[in-house]
mmCIF file of C-alpha atoms in Angstrom:
data_model
loop_
_atom_site.group_PDB
_atom_site.id
_atom_site.type_symbol
_atom_site.label_atom_id
_atom_site.label_comp_id
_atom_site.label_asym_id
_atom_site.label_seq_id
_atom_site.Cartn_x
_atom_site.Cartn_y
_atom_site.Cartn_z
ATOM 1 C CA UNK A 25 102.933 26.262 101.943
ATOM 2 C CA UNK A 26 100.703 26.167 98.870
ATOM 3 C CA UNK A 27 103.697 26.898 96.633
ATOM 4 C CA UNK A 28 105.689 24.057 98.228
ATOM 5 C CA UNK A 29 102.769 21.664 97.804
ATOM 6 C CA UNK A 30 102.348 22.788 94.198
ATOM 7 C CA UNK A 31 106.035 22.140 93.488
ATOM 8 C CA UNK A 32 105.807 18.720 95.142
ATOM 9 C CA UNK A 33 102.778 17.751 93.057
ATOM 10 C CA UNK A 34 104.497 19.018 89.920
ATOM 11 C CA UNK A 35 107.580 16.961 90.775
ATOM 12 C CA UNK A 36 105.505 13.807 91.250
ATOM 13 C CA UNK A 37 103.681 14.447 87.969
ATOM 14 C CA UNK A 38 106.989 14.919 86.147
ATOM 15 C CA UNK A 39 108.391 11.719 87.651
ATOM 16 C CA UNK A 40 105.245 9.832 86.612
ATOM 17 C CA UNK A 41 105.389 11.086 83.013
ATOM 18 C CA UNK A 42 109.105 10.352 82.659
ATOM 19 C CA UNK A 43 108.722 6.929 84.291
ATOM 20 C CA UNK A 44 105.965 5.864 81.910
ATOM 21 C CA UNK A 45 107.984 7.030 78.912
ATOM 22 C CA UNK A 46 111.122 5.218 80.124
ATOM 23 C CA UNK A 47 109.269 1.960 80.817
ATOM 24 C CA UNK A 48 107.714 2.037 77.348
ATOM 25 C CA UNK A 49 111.188 2.542 75.879
ATOM 26 C CA UNK A 50 112.599 -0.317 77.985
ATOM 27 C CA UNK A 51 109.829 -2.676 76.841
ATOM 28 C CA UNK A 52 110.406 -1.778 73.186
ATOM 29 C CA UNK A 53 114.147 -2.363 73.541
ATOM 30 C CA UNK A 54 113.545 -5.608 75.426
ATOM 31 C CA UNK A 55 111.277 -6.896 72.674
ATOM 32 C CA UNK A 56 113.917 -6.004 70.088
ATOM 33 C CA UNK A 57 116.630 -7.730 72.172
ATOM 34 C CA UNK A 58 114.568 -10.916 72.399
ATOM 35 C CA UNK A 59 113.800 -10.787 68.683
ATOM 36 C CA UNK A 60 117.517 -10.561 67.837
ATOM 37 C CA UNK A 61 118.485 -13.033 70.584
ATOM 38 C CA UNK A 62 120.528 -10.341 72.304
ATOM 39 C CA UNK A 63 119.496 -11.216 75.846
ATOM 40 C CA UNK A 64 122.769 -9.746 77.075
ATOM 41 C CA UNK A 65 120.880 -6.447 76.853
ATOM 42 C CA UNK A 66 119.142 -7.277 80.140
ATOM 43 C CA UNK A 67 122.456 -7.263 82.008
ATOM 44 C CA UNK A 68 122.397 -3.457 82.058
ATOM 45 C CA UNK A 69 119.705 -3.791 84.749
ATOM 46 C CA UNK A 70 122.113 -5.807 86.888
ATOM 47 C CA UNK A 71 124.543 -2.907 87.212
ATOM 48 C CA UNK A 72 124.708 -0.893 90.461
ATOM 49 C CA UNK A 73 122.793 2.371 90.427
ATOM 50 C CA UNK A 74 124.921 5.331 89.421
ATOM 51 C CA UNK A 75 123.621 8.708 88.301
ATOM 52 C CA UNK A 76 125.950 10.827 86.171
ATOM 53 C CA UNK A 77 123.565 12.794 83.957
ATOM 54 C CA UNK A 78 123.232 15.940 86.080
ATOM 55 C CA UNK A 79 125.128 18.241 83.723
ATOM 56 C CA UNK A 80 123.427 16.894 80.587
ATOM 57 C CA UNK A 81 119.919 17.047 82.034
ATOM 58 C CA UNK A 82 120.584 20.480 83.513
ATOM 59 C CA UNK A 83 121.542 21.672 80.026
ATOM 60 C CA UNK A 84 118.367 20.149 78.531
ATOM 61 C CA UNK A 85 116.038 21.661 81.135
ATOM 62 C CA UNK A 86 117.745 25.049 80.775
ATOM 63 C CA UNK A 87 116.815 25.181 77.089
ATOM 64 C CA UNK A 88 113.319 23.882 77.757
ATOM 65 C CA UNK A 89 112.874 26.705 80.264
ATOM 66 C CA UNK A 90 114.121 29.267 77.728
ATOM 67 C CA UNK A 91 111.597 28.046 75.162
ATOM 68 C CA UNK A 92 108.511 27.978 77.375
ATOM 69 C CA UNK A 93 109.068 30.550 80.123
ATOM 70 C CA UNK A 94 109.753 33.917 78.554
ATOM 71 C CA UNK A 95 107.985 36.234 81.009
ATOM 72 C CA UNK A 96 110.199 38.675 82.944
ATOM 73 C CA UNK A 97 113.313 37.287 81.295
ATOM 74 C CA UNK A 98 116.515 37.622 83.395
ATOM 75 C CA UNK A 99 114.626 39.045 86.345
ATOM 76 C CA UNK A 100 115.341 37.766 89.858
ATOM 77 C CA UNK A 101 112.092 35.821 89.818
ATOM 78 C CA UNK A 102 112.965 34.363 86.389
ATOM 79 C CA UNK A 103 116.340 33.105 87.664
ATOM 80 C CA UNK A 104 114.768 31.705 90.824
ATOM 81 C CA UNK A 105 112.202 29.698 88.893
ATOM 82 C CA UNK A 106 114.932 28.572 86.454
ATOM 83 C CA UNK A 107 116.950 27.066 89.303
ATOM 84 C CA UNK A 108 113.860 25.388 90.754
ATOM 85 C CA UNK A 109 112.871 24.037 87.319
ATOM 86 C CA UNK A 110 116.340 22.595 86.627
ATOM 87 C CA UNK A 111 116.555 21.104 90.111
ATOM 88 C CA UNK A 112 113.140 19.472 89.732
ATOM 89 C CA UNK A 113 114.114 18.088 86.348
ATOM 90 C CA UNK A 114 117.396 16.568 87.593
ATOM 91 C CA UNK A 115 115.768 15.105 90.702
ATOM 92 C CA UNK A 116 112.950 13.657 88.585
ATOM 93 C CA UNK A 117 115.393 12.123 86.122
ATOM 94 C CA UNK A 118 117.537 10.627 88.916
ATOM 95 C CA UNK A 119 114.483 9.087 90.588
ATOM 96 C CA UNK A 120 113.197 7.719 87.280
ATOM 97 C CA UNK A 121 116.576 6.174 86.416
ATOM 98 C CA UNK A 122 116.602 4.377 89.770
ATOM 99 C CA UNK A 123 113.006 3.176 89.398
ATOM 100 C CA UNK A 124 113.646 1.945 85.841
ATOM 101 C CA UNK A 125 116.734 0.042 87.013
ATOM 102 C CA UNK A 126 114.715 -1.547 89.815
ATOM 103 C CA UNK A 127 111.873 -2.307 87.387
ATOM 104 C CA UNK A 128 114.326 -4.018 85.038
ATOM 105 C CA UNK A 129 115.835 -6.130 87.833
ATOM 106 C CA UNK A 130 112.390 -7.490 88.691
ATOM 107 C CA UNK A 131 110.917 -7.624 85.175
ATOM 108 C CA UNK A 132 113.878 -9.414 83.580
ATOM 109 C CA UNK A 133 115.186 -11.388 86.576
ATOM 110 C CA UNK A 134 114.956 -14.710 84.691
ATOM 111 C CA UNK A 135 117.159 -13.478 81.837
ATOM 112 C CA UNK A 136 119.641 -11.810 84.204
ATOM 113 C CA UNK A 137 120.167 -14.953 86.307
ATOM 114 C CA UNK A 138 120.438 -17.153 83.227
ATOM 115 C CA UNK A 139 122.909 -14.814 81.557
ATOM 116 C CA UNK A 140 125.065 -14.574 84.694
ATOM 117 C CA UNK A 141 125.469 -18.365 84.758
ATOM 118 C CA UNK A 142 126.287 -18.478 81.045
ATOM 119 C CA UNK A 143 128.808 -15.641 81.346
ATOM 120 C CA UNK A 144 130.589 -17.517 84.140
ATOM 121 C CA UNK A 145 130.791 -20.571 81.888
ATOM 122 C CA UNK A 146 132.117 -18.488 78.971
ATOM 123 C CA UNK A 147 134.786 -16.850 81.147
ATOM 124 C CA UNK A 148 135.832 -20.272 82.420
ATOM 125 C CA UNK A 149 136.224 -21.366 78.791
ATOM 126 C CA UNK A 150 138.352 -18.290 78.051
ATOM 127 C CA UNK A 151 140.680 -19.224 80.916
ATOM 128 C CA UNK A 152 141.337 -22.686 79.520
ATOM 129 C CA UNK A 153 144.587 -23.492 77.810
ATOM 130 C CA UNK A 154 144.670 -23.479 74.001
ATOM 131 C CA UNK A 155 141.831 -25.657 72.726
ATOM 132 C CA UNK A 156 142.329 -27.884 69.681
ATOM 133 C CA UNK A 157 140.538 -26.861 66.496
ATOM 134 C CA UNK A 158 137.184 -28.503 65.830
ATOM 135 C CA UNK A 159 135.249 -28.798 62.588
ATOM 136 C CA UNK A 160 131.952 -26.994 62.260
ATOM 137 C CA UNK A 161 128.992 -27.526 59.959
ATOM 138 C CA UNK A 162 128.433 -25.333 56.916
ATOM 139 C CA UNK A 163 125.743 -25.301 54.250
ATOM 140 C CA UNK A 164 126.483 -26.596 50.771
ATOM 141 C CA UNK A 165 127.782 -23.758 48.545
ATOM 142 C CA UNK A 166 125.660 -22.828 45.547
ATOM 143 C CA UNK A 167 128.652 -22.014 43.338
ATOM 144 C CA UNK A 168 132.295 -23.038 43.004
ATOM 145 C CA UNK A 169 134.584 -20.046 42.488
ATOM 146 C CA UNK A 170 137.493 -22.182 41.283
ATOM 147 C CA UNK A 171 135.465 -23.869 38.538
ATOM 148 C CA UNK A 172 133.950 -20.554 37.452
ATOM 149 C CA UNK A 173 137.369 -18.889 37.278
ATOM 150 C CA UNK A 174 138.942 -21.702 35.254
ATOM 151 C CA UNK A 175 136.228 -21.297 32.594
ATOM 152 C CA UNK A 176 137.854 -17.996 31.593
ATOM 153 C CA UNK A 177 141.512 -18.960 32.043
ATOM 154 C CA UNK A 178 143.851 -19.765 29.130
ATOM 155 C CA UNK A 179 147.269 -21.507 29.457
ATOM 156 C CA UNK A 180 149.045 -18.445 28.048
ATOM 157 C CA UNK A 181 147.302 -15.932 30.335
ATOM 158 C CA UNK A 182 148.932 -13.741 32.937
ATOM 159 C CA UNK A 183 146.962 -14.642 36.078
ATOM 160 C CA UNK A 184 146.932 -12.663 39.335
ATOM 161 C CA UNK A 185 145.249 -13.624 42.598
ATOM 162 C CA UNK A 186 144.576 -11.357 45.536
ATOM 163 C CA UNK A 187 143.445 -13.077 48.726
ATOM 164 C CA UNK A 188 143.673 -12.759 52.495
ATOM 165 C CA UNK A 189 144.437 -16.310 53.640
ATOM 166 C CA UNK A 190 148.192 -16.551 53.189
ATOM 167 C CA UNK A 191 147.966 -18.474 49.924
ATOM 168 C CA UNK A 192 145.565 -21.255 50.932
ATOM 169 C CA UNK A 193 143.032 -20.397 48.220
ATOM 170 C CA UNK A 194 145.747 -20.096 45.558
ATOM 171 C CA UNK A 195 147.132 -23.464 46.654
ATOM 172 C CA UNK A 196 143.718 -25.102 46.209
ATOM 173 C CA UNK A 197 143.447 -23.735 42.638
ATOM 174 C CA UNK A 198 145.997 -26.374 41.485
ATOM 175 C CA UNK A 199 146.105 -25.403 37.786
ATOM 176 C CA UNK A 200 148.207 -22.362 36.824
ATOM 177 C CA UNK A 201 149.404 -20.733 33.619
ATOM 178 C CA UNK A 202 153.134 -20.071 33.277
ATOM 179 C CA UNK A 203 152.821 -16.510 34.624
ATOM 180 C CA UNK A 204 150.926 -16.475 37.935
ATOM 181 C CA UNK A 205 151.077 -13.968 40.792
ATOM 182 C CA UNK A 206 149.646 -13.988 44.300
ATOM 183 C CA UNK A 207 149.115 -10.631 45.998
ATOM 184 C CA UNK A 208 148.709 -11.037 49.770
ATOM 185 C CA UNK A 209 148.117 -7.625 51.418
ATOM 186 C CA UNK A 210 147.953 -8.891 55.013
ATOM 187 C CA UNK A 211 150.561 -11.664 55.195
ATOM 188 C CA UNK A 212 154.332 -11.754 55.410
ATOM 189 C CA UNK A 213 155.669 -12.532 51.955
ATOM 190 C CA UNK A 214 158.082 -15.178 53.229
ATOM 191 C CA UNK A 215 155.282 -17.102 54.986
ATOM 192 C CA UNK A 216 153.197 -17.119 51.803
ATOM 193 C CA UNK A 217 156.177 -18.263 49.744
ATOM 194 C CA UNK A 218 156.686 -21.146 52.155
ATOM 195 C CA UNK A 219 153.010 -22.079 51.877
ATOM 196 C CA UNK A 220 153.205 -22.042 48.052
ATOM 197 C CA UNK A 221 156.634 -23.667 47.845
ATOM 198 C CA UNK A 222 157.068 -25.747 44.708
ATOM 199 C CA UNK A 223 154.267 -24.022 42.805
ATOM 200 C CA UNK A 224 154.926 -21.763 39.758
ATOM 201 C CA UNK A 225 153.646 -18.680 41.571
ATOM 202 C CA UNK A 226 155.377 -15.367 42.293
ATOM 203 C CA UNK A 227 154.291 -13.970 45.660
ATOM 204 C CA UNK A 228 154.088 -10.213 46.018
ATOM 205 C CA UNK A 229 152.308 -7.497 47.959
ATOM 206 C CA UNK A 230 150.878 -4.045 47.361
ATOM 207 C CA UNK A 231 153.130 -1.113 46.524
ATOM 208 C CA UNK A 232 154.021 1.548 49.081
ATOM 209 C CA UNK A 233 151.152 3.590 47.655
ATOM 210 C CA UNK A 234 148.803 0.597 48.244
ATOM 211 C CA UNK A 235 148.490 0.002 44.506
ATOM 212 C CA UNK A 236 148.731 -3.287 42.595
ATOM 213 C CA UNK A 237 152.350 -4.218 41.769
ATOM 214 C CA UNK A 238 151.790 -4.587 38.010
ATOM 215 C CA UNK A 239 152.303 -2.460 34.922
ATOM 216 C CA UNK A 240 149.363 -1.034 32.995
ATOM 217 C CA UNK A 241 147.472 -3.522 30.784
ATOM 218 C CA UNK A 242 149.540 -6.462 32.070
ATOM 219 C CA UNK A 243 147.084 -9.028 33.516
ATOM 220 C CA UNK A 244 144.641 -11.244 31.572
ATOM 221 C CA UNK A 245 142.659 -12.489 34.575
ATOM 222 C CA UNK A 246 142.541 -10.949 38.041
ATOM 223 C CA UNK A 247 140.868 -13.065 40.753
ATOM 224 C CA UNK A 248 139.951 -11.366 44.017
ATOM 225 C CA UNK A 249 139.117 -13.746 46.852
ATOM 226 C CA UNK A 250 137.408 -11.883 49.748
ATOM 227 C CA UNK A 251 139.967 -9.058 49.780
ATOM 228 C CA UNK A 252 139.346 -5.319 49.685
ATOM 229 C CA UNK A 253 140.327 -3.840 46.351
ATOM 230 C CA UNK A 254 140.637 -0.636 44.353
ATOM 231 C CA UNK A 255 138.471 -1.038 41.247
ATOM 232 C CA UNK A 256 140.441 1.633 39.386
ATOM 233 C CA UNK A 257 143.659 -0.270 40.044
ATOM 234 C CA UNK A 258 142.043 -3.447 38.693
ATOM 235 C CA UNK A 259 141.062 -1.554 35.541
ATOM 236 C CA UNK A 260 144.611 -0.221 35.211
ATOM 237 C CA UNK A 261 146.399 -3.581 35.362
ATOM 238 C CA UNK A 262 143.954 -5.592 33.217
ATOM 239 C CA UNK A 263 144.493 -5.941 29.497
ATOM 240 C CA UNK A 264 141.651 -4.776 27.180
ATOM 241 C CA UNK A 265 139.076 -7.547 27.370
ATOM 242 C CA UNK A 266 140.646 -8.840 30.600
ATOM 243 C CA UNK A 267 138.563 -10.766 33.124
ATOM 244 C CA UNK A 268 137.910 -9.748 36.734
ATOM 245 C CA UNK A 269 136.600 -12.467 39.080
ATOM 246 C CA UNK A 270 135.260 -10.893 42.252
ATOM 247 C CA UNK A 271 134.342 -13.253 45.096
ATOM 248 C CA UNK A 272 133.177 -11.330 48.154
ATOM 249 C CA UNK A 273 131.347 -11.543 51.447
ATOM 250 C CA UNK A 274 128.370 -9.181 51.500
ATOM 251 C CA UNK A 275 127.152 -6.922 54.296
ATOM 252 C CA UNK A 276 124.597 -9.572 55.345
ATOM 253 C CA UNK A 277 127.406 -12.038 56.082
ATOM 254 C CA UNK A 278 127.559 -12.969 59.796
ATOM 255 C CA UNK A 279 124.685 -10.556 60.418
ATOM 256 C CA UNK A 280 123.902 -12.023 63.862
ATOM 257 C CA UNK A 281 127.313 -10.921 65.086
ATOM 258 C CA UNK A 282 127.263 -7.577 63.269
ATOM 259 C CA UNK A 283 123.753 -6.693 64.474
ATOM 260 C CA UNK A 284 124.965 -7.067 68.044
ATOM 261 C CA UNK A 285 127.933 -4.717 67.671
ATOM 262 C CA UNK A 286 127.172 -2.613 64.617
ATOM 263 C CA UNK A 287 123.557 -1.518 63.957
ATOM 264 C CA UNK A 288 122.338 -1.947 60.390
ATOM 265 C CA UNK A 289 121.951 1.821 59.997
ATOM 266 C CA UNK A 290 125.737 2.244 60.406
ATOM 267 C CA UNK A 291 126.683 -0.379 57.820
ATOM 268 C CA UNK A 292 126.923 0.236 54.110
ATOM 269 C CA UNK A 293 125.053 -2.206 51.905
ATOM 270 C CA UNK A 294 127.397 -4.435 49.932
ATOM 271 C CA UNK A 295 125.809 -7.110 47.767
ATOM 272 C CA UNK A 296 125.897 -8.486 44.248
ATOM 273 C CA UNK A 297 123.838 -5.615 42.820
ATOM 274 C CA UNK A 298 125.862 -2.783 44.353
ATOM 275 C CA UNK A 299 129.101 -4.514 43.321
ATOM 276 C CA UNK A 300 127.880 -5.040 39.749
ATOM 277 C CA UNK A 301 126.928 -1.394 39.404
ATOM 278 C CA UNK A 302 130.291 -0.334 40.837
ATOM 279 C CA UNK A 303 132.109 -2.359 38.152
ATOM 280 C CA UNK A 304 129.852 -1.180 35.333
ATOM 281 C CA UNK A 305 130.613 2.406 36.316
ATOM 282 C CA UNK A 306 134.348 1.910 35.648
ATOM 283 C CA UNK A 307 134.054 0.122 32.311
ATOM 284 C CA UNK A 308 133.213 -3.528 32.969
ATOM 285 C CA UNK A 309 130.574 -5.707 31.326
ATOM 286 C CA UNK A 310 129.051 -8.313 33.630
ATOM 287 C CA UNK A 311 129.324 -11.860 32.246
ATOM 288 C CA UNK A 312 128.054 -13.914 35.191
ATOM 289 C CA UNK A 313 126.959 -13.298 38.779
ATOM 290 C CA UNK A 314 125.769 -15.608 41.548
ATOM 291 C CA UNK A 315 124.774 -15.283 45.204
ATOM 292 C CA UNK A 316 125.135 -17.780 48.030
ATOM 293 C CA UNK A 317 122.974 -17.479 51.158
ATOM 294 C CA UNK A 318 124.047 -20.109 53.666
ATOM 295 C CA UNK A 319 124.680 -20.864 57.315
ATOM 296 C CA UNK A 320 127.277 -22.084 59.779
ATOM 297 C CA UNK A 321 126.341 -24.312 62.718
ATOM 298 C CA UNK A 322 128.529 -24.535 65.822
ATOM 299 C CA UNK A 323 127.867 -27.171 68.482
ATOM 300 C CA UNK A 324 130.524 -25.968 70.935
ATOM 301 C CA UNK A 325 132.445 -22.807 71.784
ATOM 302 C CA UNK A 326 135.640 -24.423 70.513
ATOM 303 C CA UNK A 327 134.032 -24.901 67.092
ATOM 304 C CA UNK A 328 133.058 -21.228 67.113
ATOM 305 C CA UNK A 329 136.631 -20.274 68.035
ATOM 306 C CA UNK A 330 137.993 -22.393 65.197
ATOM 307 C CA UNK A 331 135.958 -20.375 62.715
ATOM 308 C CA UNK A 332 136.521 -16.951 64.262
ATOM 309 C CA UNK A 333 140.285 -17.418 64.354
ATOM 310 C CA UNK A 334 140.147 -17.658 60.569
ATOM 311 C CA UNK A 335 137.797 -14.807 59.730
ATOM 312 C CA UNK A 336 138.013 -12.399 62.684
ATOM 313 C CA UNK A 337 141.424 -13.035 64.291
ATOM 314 C CA UNK A 338 141.346 -9.744 66.208
ATOM 315 C CA UNK A 339 138.203 -10.949 68.027
ATOM 316 C CA UNK A 340 139.913 -14.010 69.461
ATOM 317 C CA UNK A 341 142.826 -11.893 70.694
ATOM 318 C CA UNK A 342 140.482 -9.810 72.867
ATOM 319 C CA UNK A 343 137.594 -12.187 73.494
ATOM 320 C CA UNK A 344 136.721 -10.570 76.819
ATOM 321 C CA UNK A 345 135.257 -7.641 74.873
ATOM 322 C CA UNK A 346 132.835 -10.026 73.194
ATOM 323 C CA UNK A 347 131.503 -11.929 76.201
ATOM 324 C CA UNK A 348 127.947 -11.029 75.189
ATOM 325 C CA UNK A 349 128.408 -12.621 71.768
ATOM 326 C CA UNK A 350 129.929 -15.820 73.160
ATOM 327 C CA UNK A 351 127.253 -15.948 75.874
ATOM 328 C CA UNK A 352 124.467 -15.770 73.299
ATOM 329 C CA UNK A 353 126.166 -18.495 71.278
ATOM 330 C CA UNK A 354 126.415 -20.724 74.362
ATOM 331 C CA UNK A 355 122.748 -20.072 75.163
ATOM 332 C CA UNK A 356 121.696 -21.270 71.713
ATOM 333 C CA UNK A 357 124.001 -24.294 71.910
ATOM 334 C CA UNK A 358 122.362 -25.324 75.181
ATOM 335 C CA UNK A 359 118.792 -24.567 74.070
ATOM 336 C CA UNK A 360 118.767 -25.898 70.507
ATOM 337 C CA UNK A 361 121.963 -27.904 70.188
ATOM 338 C CA UNK A 362 123.857 -25.414 67.987
ATOM 339 C CA UNK A 363 124.573 -21.748 67.368
ATOM 340 C CA UNK A 364 123.856 -20.516 63.864
ATOM 341 C CA UNK A 365 125.472 -17.710 61.865
ATOM 342 C CA UNK A 366 124.077 -16.624 58.518
ATOM 343 C CA UNK A 367 126.495 -16.345 55.624
ATOM 344 C CA UNK A 368 126.186 -14.334 52.439
ATOM 345 C CA UNK A 369 128.681 -14.182 49.603
ATOM 346 C CA UNK A 370 128.563 -13.482 45.898
ATOM 347 C CA UNK A 371 130.713 -13.841 42.828
ATOM 348 C CA UNK A 372 130.871 -11.645 39.725
ATOM 349 C CA UNK A 373 132.748 -12.382 36.516
ATOM 350 C CA UNK A 374 133.258 -9.155 34.572
ATOM 351 C CA UNK A 375 135.037 -8.262 31.326
ATOM 352 C CA UNK A 376 136.878 -4.997 30.779
ATOM 353 C CA UNK A 377 135.441 -3.268 27.715
ATOM 354 C CA UNK A 378 138.598 -1.386 26.700
ATOM 355 C CA UNK A 379 142.082 -0.394 27.796
ATOM 356 C CA UNK A 380 142.812 1.539 30.969
ATOM 357 C CA UNK A 381 143.834 4.575 28.923
ATOM 358 C CA UNK A 382 140.674 4.502 26.804
ATOM 359 C CA UNK A 383 138.382 4.163 29.813
ATOM 360 C CA UNK A 384 140.206 6.928 31.696
ATOM 361 C CA UNK A 385 139.948 9.234 28.666
ATOM 362 C CA UNK A 386 136.256 8.427 28.243
ATOM 363 C CA UNK A 387 135.536 9.249 31.890
ATOM 364 C CA UNK A 388 137.381 12.574 31.661
ATOM 365 C CA UNK A 389 135.684 13.660 28.435
#
């Protein structure tokens, strides 16, 4: 009887310790969710109770037992106490998980009810027929990539663009030397040609090996507009003294969305300084560099869709996976009149210090 009572007291003590630890963790996560406006986090407490951690917790308690209970190892008594210890641990964890779920339902009831209503509204929006595009508000840019590029462009130059918008940026450039190329890695070549019809531009794509479709030392100015690129390929195709204009979104761009689905610790840092150093390492001299921290304001979900269809088309194809993001946006629109996304981009104008062959030989020596 005393042994049973002792086990019962031990079980209650274990449940109490685990419960306190779990509640502290929940409160820390809740504070973080509120700080990042990710109130969709609280919806995990609205799920039905389901316990599926028996195997994992049994494994954990088995190793804990091995570490702290070494007397009479592998004896009958040792095995008996091992089974009791694991059983107590799993029961304690199951009880704590239920109590934490119940605690969350009560503690965060306001956020759960509010989020449920917003999610219903978002899903109703998703079920609408195609909505017409709507303009959204953006901050004034601090630099003009077209004007900066034209500073370094001569009428006799061989100019190459690489962009990801089907030729829209190239079309807005308006002034072209006689030899101008547009490399579009993600668009059908015929569609781009139609978009640039009547302009003195040859549309092309990457090679089968994903390289640039130019001979060595062939291009005077290479302008990259938000596209991924191989810096060694850029070095290869530029003439000695050639200009590379790199206009990019940094890792802080759209951080409110990324923080919700990709923690900062999992993202590489990409900004003007890391990009400059990357170019210096392969033989470039930096001529100019500018950063642009801005914002986008959306006053309706249709405005948000208009933007996302341009920059994250795969998101709009499977919007149901991003209900939490749209719900948070709708919450902000209702509470403050708009949803805001931070933007961050930068531009670097760099000059190649020598020929591709000279730089390659220098790096191998």
